[in-house]
Amino acid sequence: MIQVENLSKAFGPKVAVDDVSFSVERGEILGFLGPNGAGKSTTMRMITGFLPPTAGAVKVGGNDVMEKPIEAKRLIGYLPESAPLYTDMTVEGFLGFCAEVRGIGGADKGKAIDRVVDMCFLKSVRHQSVDTLSKGYRHRTGFAQAIIHDPDILVMDEPTDGLDPNQKHEVRSLIRRMGQSKAIIFSTHILEEVEAACTRAIIIDQGKVVANGTPEELKAKSELANSYIVSISGTEAAAVRDKLNSVIQSSKVTIVNDKPPTVVARVFPKNASSDGELGQAIFDVASQNNWKVNEIKKEEGRLDDVFRNITLSDT
Amino acid sequence: MKSIWTITKRELAGYFNSPVAYVFLVIFLLMTGAFTFMIGQFFERGQANLQPFFMWHPWLYLFLVPAVGMRLWSEERRLGTLELILTMPISPWQTITGKFIASWGFLILALSLTFPIWWTVNNLGSPDNGAIFTGYIGSALMAGGYLAITSMTSALTRNQVISFILSVVICLFLVLCGWPPVTDPLATMAPNWMVEGVAAFSVMPHFERLQQGVIDSRDLIYFISLIGFPLFATSVIIRNLRS
Ligand SMILES: Nc1ncnc2c1ncn2[C@@H]1O[C@H](COP(=O)(O)OP(=O)(O)O)[C@@H](O)[C@H]1O
Ligand SMILES: [Mg+2]
């Protein structure tokens, strides 16, 4: 549904987006991750036709956004960063205006408003003026505006920014639900959001895509991925380190915590070792030395670790 | 067409939902009244025409029209709603036209509320109602021209005050460059073709001919360009804002 091809954007000498390519299909929820100033908003503004690209192209439902802007924009629902709204209207008036601009009139308009007011929990503020809304309600009104025409494509710039934890949760489940029938792209700098809602994530840094994959694939890139955390009593840190280091499947052992009589260690796998072997080996060593294993846990890898490694490499 | 009307409706509602619109209407009517009757000496002149009424319009509009139009685009830029409206399936020129029509409609409403003066002059004598009618048309067109200029300056900045000042300056130029107290002394210094060339830009001679009941296609073309050109410039500015 969305094809981004070699997209670049320069503001004078400053290159905000640099040769970015990816695509999003129906049923996918793409998380767009990156530190502040990475170029997330700029990319989204080019996808939605607000900014013209310096180079490259965006196709939305087969329509080039620059050549067939109206057709492309019809397919998209867009929540810009910080959810701008006309403050001199009521929530209902604003949603009605957005519906009409999108060609929804008459009885359909009323139905569309009812639907999004319901979905976004706006009932209590429906007749309230936008400029008196709290931040959470403003955001939801922006969200409601983006889905008023039940678009095939949803582009959201930091949709959970400024919401409290409950509201974040609500928005995420809303995104997940809608993701089944739409192509969704949303930006965030909150990593748990990616794990909670995305089918795929792209990390961008300084305008470039530095990683692209499912949350699991990205996590696997973490140094910590497939390492074991093991908590052992009845011995000393030095012994744990030496004995576990000699295990053939391990590449490195670090002591995470040493509070006698308990030692917590992290054992990193050798690249070649296959799944589960290292865990078994740790158990074997423990029983040979009569250690008591309190807990052993395999690490999947952490997104924040990957994120930090990728995006900090050049600062 | 429907999209334009949607934009127009929203803008109009924006005017009337705030007290500013009513304050404006009252100020406009008070000022036209004061200028016409006190400074223009409407009754003392003993002539049945609206010349003392219309003669103030180029000056009154100088401040009132920018006050009405300054928010057109500045406000969208300040609120960030420009991003919202420009990513909707509606072309920029439809938005520009819709907004312009709303503000112009509001100004025309204000102008039409001056009808008691037409009624008065008809009671006092027998004026040339054709000339009064074309005078009103000229006044509305002039307001449209000022407004188009304000639309342009409003797209230039997110600060309404700057947009107001810029449009006042440009409109002031359009008045002064054809106003006899300025052009007469100028004519003694500069060659005639230059003074006339500059004066051709002015609203004054075109508006005056319409007040006299003369409908000349050149005057109409002037006003249409005075509206069309700044609106076109507005679209260029909005396009360039984004690159
Ligand atoms: N209109 C603009 N003019 C100049 N520079 C801009 C403009 N918009 C964004 N930038 C710059 O482009 C870079 C990317 O910005 P942005 O896309 O907003 O990042 P993000 O949304 O990932 O935080 C930043 O360095 C920002 O300063
Ligand atoms: Mg951003």
mmCIF file of C-alpha atoms in Angstrom, chain B:
data_model
loop_
_atom_site.group_PDB
_atom_site.id
_atom_site.type_symbol
_atom_site.label_atom_id
_atom_site.label_comp_id
_atom_site.label_asym_id
_atom_site.label_seq_id
_atom_site.Cartn_x
_atom_site.Cartn_y
_atom_site.Cartn_z
ATOM 1 C CA MET B 1 -16.838 23.301 -5.530
ATOM 2 C CA LYS B 2 -18.196 21.472 -2.540
ATOM 3 C CA SER B 3 -14.786 21.411 -0.897
ATOM 4 C CA ILE B 4 -14.466 25.171 -1.379
ATOM 5 C CA TRP B 5 -17.829 25.682 0.283
ATOM 6 C CA THR B 6 -16.785 23.420 3.189
ATOM 7 C CA ILE B 7 -13.750 25.614 3.770
ATOM 8 C CA THR B 8 -15.828 28.785 3.414
ATOM 9 C CA LYS B 9 -18.411 27.585 5.920
ATOM 10 C CA ARG B 10 -15.739 26.771 8.485
ATOM 11 C CA GLU B 11 -14.108 30.168 8.127
ATOM 12 C CA LEU B 12 -17.403 32.025 8.331
ATOM 13 C CA ALA B 13 -18.392 30.073 11.426
ATOM 14 C CA GLY B 14 -14.984 31.012 12.806
ATOM 15 C CA TYR B 15 -15.822 34.697 12.368
ATOM 16 C CA PHE B 16 -19.255 34.558 13.886
ATOM 17 C CA ASN B 17 -18.362 32.252 16.760
ATOM 18 C CA SER B 18 -16.100 34.911 18.152
ATOM 19 C CA PRO B 19 -17.160 38.331 19.378
ATOM 20 C CA VAL B 20 -14.519 39.869 17.123
ATOM 21 C CA ALA B 21 -16.863 39.730 14.132
ATOM 22 C CA TYR B 22 -19.581 41.727 15.860
ATOM 23 C CA VAL B 23 -17.101 44.207 17.236
ATOM 24 C CA PHE B 24 -15.757 44.620 13.741
ATOM 25 C CA LEU B 25 -19.190 45.210 12.238
ATOM 26 C CA VAL B 26 -19.975 47.852 14.836
ATOM 27 C CA ILE B 27 -16.644 49.604 14.370
ATOM 28 C CA PHE B 28 -17.041 49.533 10.613
ATOM 29 C CA LEU B 29 -20.507 51.061 10.738
ATOM 30 C CA LEU B 30 -19.548 53.658 13.341
ATOM 31 C CA MET B 31 -16.519 54.701 11.378
ATOM 32 C CA THR B 32 -18.261 54.927 8.022
ATOM 33 C CA GLY B 33 -20.952 56.955 9.757
ATOM 34 C CA ALA B 34 -18.527 59.265 11.492
ATOM 35 C CA PHE B 35 -16.440 59.849 8.381
ATOM 36 C CA THR B 36 -19.432 60.404 6.153
ATOM 37 C CA PHE B 37 -21.474 62.705 8.352
ATOM 38 C CA MET B 38 -18.875 64.552 10.371
ATOM 39 C CA ILE B 39 -15.796 64.814 8.218
ATOM 40 C CA GLY B 40 -17.543 64.365 4.895
ATOM 41 C CA GLN B 41 -20.291 66.834 5.859
ATOM 42 C CA PHE B 42 -22.893 64.751 4.162
ATOM 43 C CA PHE B 43 -25.838 66.993 4.998
ATOM 44 C CA GLU B 44 -24.131 70.351 4.717
ATOM 45 C CA ARG B 45 -23.081 69.698 1.129
ATOM 46 C CA GLY B 46 -26.690 69.634 -0.003
ATOM 47 C CA GLN B 47 -25.960 67.151 -2.790
ATOM 48 C CA ALA B 48 -27.849 63.924 -3.259
ATOM 49 C CA ASN B 49 -25.002 61.496 -3.873
ATOM 50 C CA LEU B 50 -22.804 59.189 -1.829
ATOM 51 C CA GLN B 51 -19.485 60.746 -2.710
ATOM 52 C CA PRO B 52 -18.693 61.705 0.932
ATOM 53 C CA PHE B 53 -19.513 58.138 1.887
ATOM 54 C CA PHE B 54 -17.393 56.321 -0.697
ATOM 55 C CA MET B 55 -14.449 58.701 -0.582
ATOM 56 C CA TRP B 56 -13.394 57.288 2.791
ATOM 57 C CA HIS B 57 -13.509 53.658 1.832
ATOM 58 C CA PRO B 58 -9.954 53.365 0.484
ATOM 59 C CA TRP B 59 -8.728 54.721 3.833
ATOM 60 C CA LEU B 60 -11.091 52.824 6.094
ATOM 61 C CA TYR B 61 -10.329 49.546 4.394
ATOM 62 C CA LEU B 62 -6.655 50.218 4.842
ATOM 63 C CA PHE B 63 -6.985 49.058 8.448
ATOM 64 C CA LEU B 64 -10.217 47.154 8.567
ATOM 65 C CA VAL B 65 -9.516 44.704 5.750
ATOM 66 C CA PRO B 66 -6.088 43.620 7.025
ATOM 67 C CA ALA B 67 -7.697 43.205 10.448
ATOM 68 C CA VAL B 68 -10.211 40.791 8.949
ATOM 69 C CA GLY B 69 -7.754 38.895 6.775
ATOM 70 C CA MET B 70 -4.587 38.753 8.857
ATOM 71 C CA ARG B 71 -5.495 35.480 10.507
ATOM 72 C CA LEU B 72 -6.322 33.612 7.295
ATOM 73 C CA TRP B 73 -3.020 31.758 7.006
ATOM 74 C CA SER B 74 -0.980 32.994 9.977
ATOM 75 C CA GLU B 75 -3.354 31.204 12.287
ATOM 76 C CA GLU B 76 -3.095 27.940 10.319
ATOM 77 C CA ARG B 77 0.660 28.168 10.501
ATOM 78 C CA ARG B 78 0.661 28.981 14.211
ATOM 79 C CA LEU B 79 -1.701 26.155 15.132
ATOM 80 C CA GLY B 80 0.002 23.685 12.799
ATOM 81 C CA THR B 81 -3.327 22.992 11.102
ATOM 82 C CA LEU B 82 -1.734 23.905 7.780
ATOM 83 C CA GLU B 83 -0.265 20.403 7.859
ATOM 84 C CA LEU B 84 -3.723 19.001 8.476
ATOM 85 C CA ILE B 85 -5.485 20.873 5.710
ATOM 86 C CA LEU B 86 -2.732 20.375 3.142
ATOM 87 C CA THR B 87 -2.720 16.610 3.683
ATOM 88 C CA MET B 88 -6.454 16.347 3.098
ATOM 89 C CA PRO B 89 -7.723 15.464 -0.377
ATOM 90 C CA ILE B 90 -8.308 19.071 -1.370
ATOM 91 C CA SER B 91 -6.048 21.227 -3.481
ATOM 92 C CA PRO B 92 -4.363 24.332 -2.047
ATOM 93 C CA TRP B 93 -6.172 26.631 -4.457
ATOM 94 C CA GLN B 94 -9.520 25.323 -3.213
ATOM 95 C CA THR B 95 -8.480 26.165 0.320
ATOM 96 C CA ILE B 96 -7.198 29.579 -0.722
ATOM 97 C CA THR B 97 -10.407 30.335 -2.614
ATOM 98 C CA GLY B 98 -12.624 29.013 0.176
ATOM 99 C CA LYS B 99 -10.927 31.164 2.757
ATOM 100 C CA PHE B 100 -10.943 34.220 0.534
ATOM 101 C CA ILE B 101 -14.647 33.878 -0.219
ATOM 102 C CA ALA B 102 -15.460 33.626 3.485
ATOM 103 C CA SER B 103 -13.600 36.797 4.420
ATOM 104 C CA TRP B 104 -14.779 38.666 1.385
ATOM 105 C CA GLY B 105 -18.336 37.616 2.110
ATOM 106 C CA PHE B 106 -17.934 38.957 5.611
ATOM 107 C CA LEU B 107 -16.643 42.291 4.294
ATOM 108 C CA ILE B 108 -19.466 42.487 1.767
ATOM 109 C CA LEU B 109 -21.924 41.846 4.577
ATOM 110 C CA ALA B 110 -20.404 44.732 6.522
ATOM 111 C CA LEU B 111 -20.629 46.945 3.450
ATOM 112 C CA SER B 112 -24.239 46.009 2.779
ATOM 113 C CA LEU B 113 -25.169 46.950 6.345
ATOM 114 C CA THR B 114 -24.529 50.566 5.330
ATOM 115 C CA PHE B 115 -27.775 50.523 3.350
ATOM 116 C CA PRO B 116 -29.452 53.131 5.629
ATOM 117 C CA ILE B 117 -27.239 55.732 4.050
ATOM 118 C CA TRP B 118 -28.573 54.833 0.634
ATOM 119 C CA TRP B 119 -32.060 55.039 2.020
ATOM 120 C CA THR B 120 -31.309 58.449 3.561
ATOM 121 C CA VAL B 121 -29.935 59.935 0.396
ATOM 122 C CA ASN B 122 -32.948 58.685 -1.539
ATOM 123 C CA ASN B 123 -35.239 60.371 0.948
ATOM 124 C CA LEU B 124 -33.389 63.659 0.728
ATOM 125 C CA GLY B 125 -33.217 63.930 -3.004
ATOM 126 C CA SER B 126 -33.062 61.901 -6.177
ATOM 127 C CA PRO B 127 -29.558 60.506 -6.505
ATOM 128 C CA ASP B 128 -28.184 58.518 -9.427
ATOM 129 C CA ASN B 129 -28.879 55.062 -8.054
ATOM 130 C CA GLY B 130 -26.946 53.448 -10.898
ATOM 131 C CA ALA B 131 -23.820 55.283 -9.832
ATOM 132 C CA ILE B 132 -24.465 54.354 -6.214
ATOM 133 C CA PHE B 133 -24.761 50.740 -7.243
ATOM 134 C CA THR B 134 -21.514 50.763 -9.221
ATOM 135 C CA GLY B 135 -19.918 52.615 -6.299
ATOM 136 C CA TYR B 136 -20.871 49.755 -4.020
ATOM 137 C CA ILE B 137 -19.500 47.277 -6.576
ATOM 138 C CA GLY B 138 -16.260 49.240 -6.723
ATOM 139 C CA SER B 139 -16.046 49.352 -2.958
ATOM 140 C CA ALA B 140 -16.571 45.597 -2.698
ATOM 141 C CA LEU B 141 -13.957 44.941 -5.375
ATOM 142 C CA MET B 142 -11.488 47.215 -3.620
ATOM 143 C CA ALA B 143 -12.092 45.384 -0.355
ATOM 144 C CA GLY B 144 -11.474 42.125 -2.243
ATOM 145 C CA GLY B 145 -8.185 43.471 -3.581
ATOM 146 C CA TYR B 146 -6.992 44.540 -0.145
ATOM 147 C CA LEU B 147 -8.093 41.203 1.222
ATOM 148 C CA ALA B 148 -6.188 39.226 -1.417
ATOM 149 C CA ILE B 149 -3.090 41.210 -0.488
ATOM 150 C CA THR B 150 -3.697 40.413 3.174
ATOM 151 C CA SER B 151 -4.100 36.739 2.298
ATOM 152 C CA MET B 152 -0.668 36.882 0.705
ATOM 153 C CA THR B 153 1.025 38.643 3.635
ATOM 154 C CA SER B 154 -0.743 36.320 6.035
ATOM 155 C CA ALA B 155 0.791 33.293 4.310
ATOM 156 C CA LEU B 156 4.212 34.866 4.742
ATOM 157 C CA THR B 157 4.288 34.754 8.531
ATOM 158 C CA ARG B 158 2.824 32.996 11.524
ATOM 159 C CA ASN B 159 2.631 36.330 13.301
ATOM 160 C CA GLN B 160 -0.684 38.086 12.688
ATOM 161 C CA VAL B 161 0.671 41.486 13.669
ATOM 162 C CA ILE B 162 3.425 41.329 11.059
ATOM 163 C CA SER B 163 0.927 40.176 8.486
ATOM 164 C CA PHE B 164 -1.326 43.130 9.399
ATOM 165 C CA ILE B 165 1.466 45.679 9.111
ATOM 166 C CA LEU B 166 2.745 44.315 5.812
ATOM 167 C CA SER B 167 -0.659 44.434 4.215
ATOM 168 C CA VAL B 168 -1.347 47.952 5.507
ATOM 169 C CA VAL B 169 1.914 49.115 3.953
ATOM 170 C CA ILE B 170 1.184 47.515 0.579
ATOM 171 C CA CYS B 171 -2.397 48.794 0.500
ATOM 172 C CA LEU B 172 -1.245 52.245 1.565
ATOM 173 C CA PHE B 173 1.050 52.269 -1.424
ATOM 174 C CA LEU B 174 -1.855 51.320 -3.686
ATOM 175 C CA VAL B 175 -3.831 54.271 -2.349
ATOM 176 C CA LEU B 176 -1.098 56.889 -2.237
ATOM 177 C CA CYS B 177 0.413 56.242 -5.651
ATOM 178 C CA GLY B 178 -2.747 57.559 -7.271
ATOM 179 C CA TRP B 179 -3.932 60.049 -4.677
ATOM 180 C CA PRO B 180 -3.761 63.620 -6.047
ATOM 181 C CA PRO B 181 -2.131 65.191 -2.912
ATOM 182 C CA VAL B 182 0.779 62.820 -3.570
ATOM 183 C CA THR B 183 0.769 62.620 -7.340
ATOM 184 C CA ASP B 184 0.373 66.375 -7.941
ATOM 185 C CA PRO B 185 3.633 67.445 -6.249
ATOM 186 C CA LEU B 186 5.276 64.394 -7.795
ATOM 187 C CA ALA B 187 4.207 65.501 -11.254
ATOM 188 C CA THR B 188 6.262 68.685 -10.910
ATOM 189 C CA MET B 189 9.412 66.636 -10.231
ATOM 190 C CA ALA B 190 9.141 63.460 -12.250
ATOM 191 C CA PRO B 191 8.243 63.027 -15.910
ATOM 192 C CA ASN B 192 4.578 62.643 -16.606
ATOM 193 C CA TRP B 193 4.732 59.081 -17.968
ATOM 194 C CA MET B 194 6.338 57.935 -14.753
ATOM 195 C CA VAL B 195 3.769 59.500 -12.483
ATOM 196 C CA GLU B 196 0.993 58.085 -14.604
ATOM 197 C CA GLY B 197 2.666 54.708 -14.755
ATOM 198 C CA VAL B 198 2.829 54.522 -10.996
ATOM 199 C CA ALA B 199 -0.682 55.897 -10.626
ATOM 200 C CA ALA B 200 -2.002 53.113 -12.834
ATOM 201 C CA PHE B 201 -1.298 50.748 -9.945
ATOM 202 C CA SER B 202 -3.492 52.747 -7.641
ATOM 203 C CA VAL B 203 -6.995 51.781 -6.664
ATOM 204 C CA MET B 204 -8.052 55.436 -6.619
ATOM 205 C CA PRO B 205 -8.765 56.247 -10.294
ATOM 206 C CA HIS B 206 -10.466 52.896 -10.830
ATOM 207 C CA PHE B 207 -12.655 53.268 -7.784
ATOM 208 C CA GLU B 208 -13.491 56.860 -8.701
ATOM 209 C CA ARG B 209 -14.705 55.939 -12.165
ATOM 210 C CA LEU B 210 -16.963 53.270 -10.679
ATOM 211 C CA GLN B 211 -18.359 55.814 -8.207
ATOM 212 C CA GLN B 212 -19.302 57.985 -11.135
ATOM 213 C CA GLY B 213 -21.283 55.126 -12.618
ATOM 214 C CA VAL B 214 -18.766 54.423 -15.354
ATOM 215 C CA ILE B 215 -18.223 50.743 -15.947
ATOM 216 C CA ASP B 216 -15.039 50.400 -17.922
ATOM 217 C CA SER B 217 -13.646 46.943 -18.637
ATOM 218 C CA ARG B 218 -10.157 48.264 -17.813
ATOM 219 C CA ASP B 219 -11.259 49.044 -14.264
ATOM 220 C CA LEU B 220 -12.822 45.643 -13.883
ATOM 221 C CA ILE B 221 -9.680 43.970 -15.229
ATOM 222 C CA TYR B 222 -7.657 46.020 -12.766
ATOM 223 C CA PHE B 223 -9.689 44.831 -9.791
ATOM 224 C CA ILE B 224 -9.766 41.236 -10.992
ATOM 225 C CA SER B 225 -5.978 41.258 -11.264
ATOM 226 C CA LEU B 226 -5.746 42.999 -7.906
ATOM 227 C CA ILE B 227 -7.583 40.015 -6.444
ATOM 228 C CA GLY B 228 -6.151 37.292 -8.660
ATOM 229 C CA PHE B 229 -2.492 38.106 -8.539
ATOM 230 C CA PRO B 230 -2.036 38.145 -4.740
ATOM 231 C CA LEU B 231 -4.133 34.974 -4.438
ATOM 232 C CA PHE B 232 -1.836 33.315 -6.940
ATOM 233 C CA ALA B 233 1.133 34.608 -4.943
ATOM 234 C CA THR B 234 -0.490 33.086 -1.845
ATOM 235 C CA SER B 235 -0.439 29.671 -3.503
ATOM 236 C CA VAL B 236 3.212 30.092 -4.486
ATOM 237 C CA ILE B 237 4.137 31.097 -0.936
ATOM 238 C CA ILE B 238 2.292 28.138 0.526
ATOM 239 C CA ARG B 239 4.014 25.782 -1.868
ATOM 240 C CA ASN B 240 7.412 27.220 -1.002
ATOM 241 C CA LEU B 241 6.769 27.062 2.720
ATOM 242 C CA ARG B 242 7.001 23.333 2.411
ATOM 243 C CA SER B 243 10.270 22.925 0.527
#
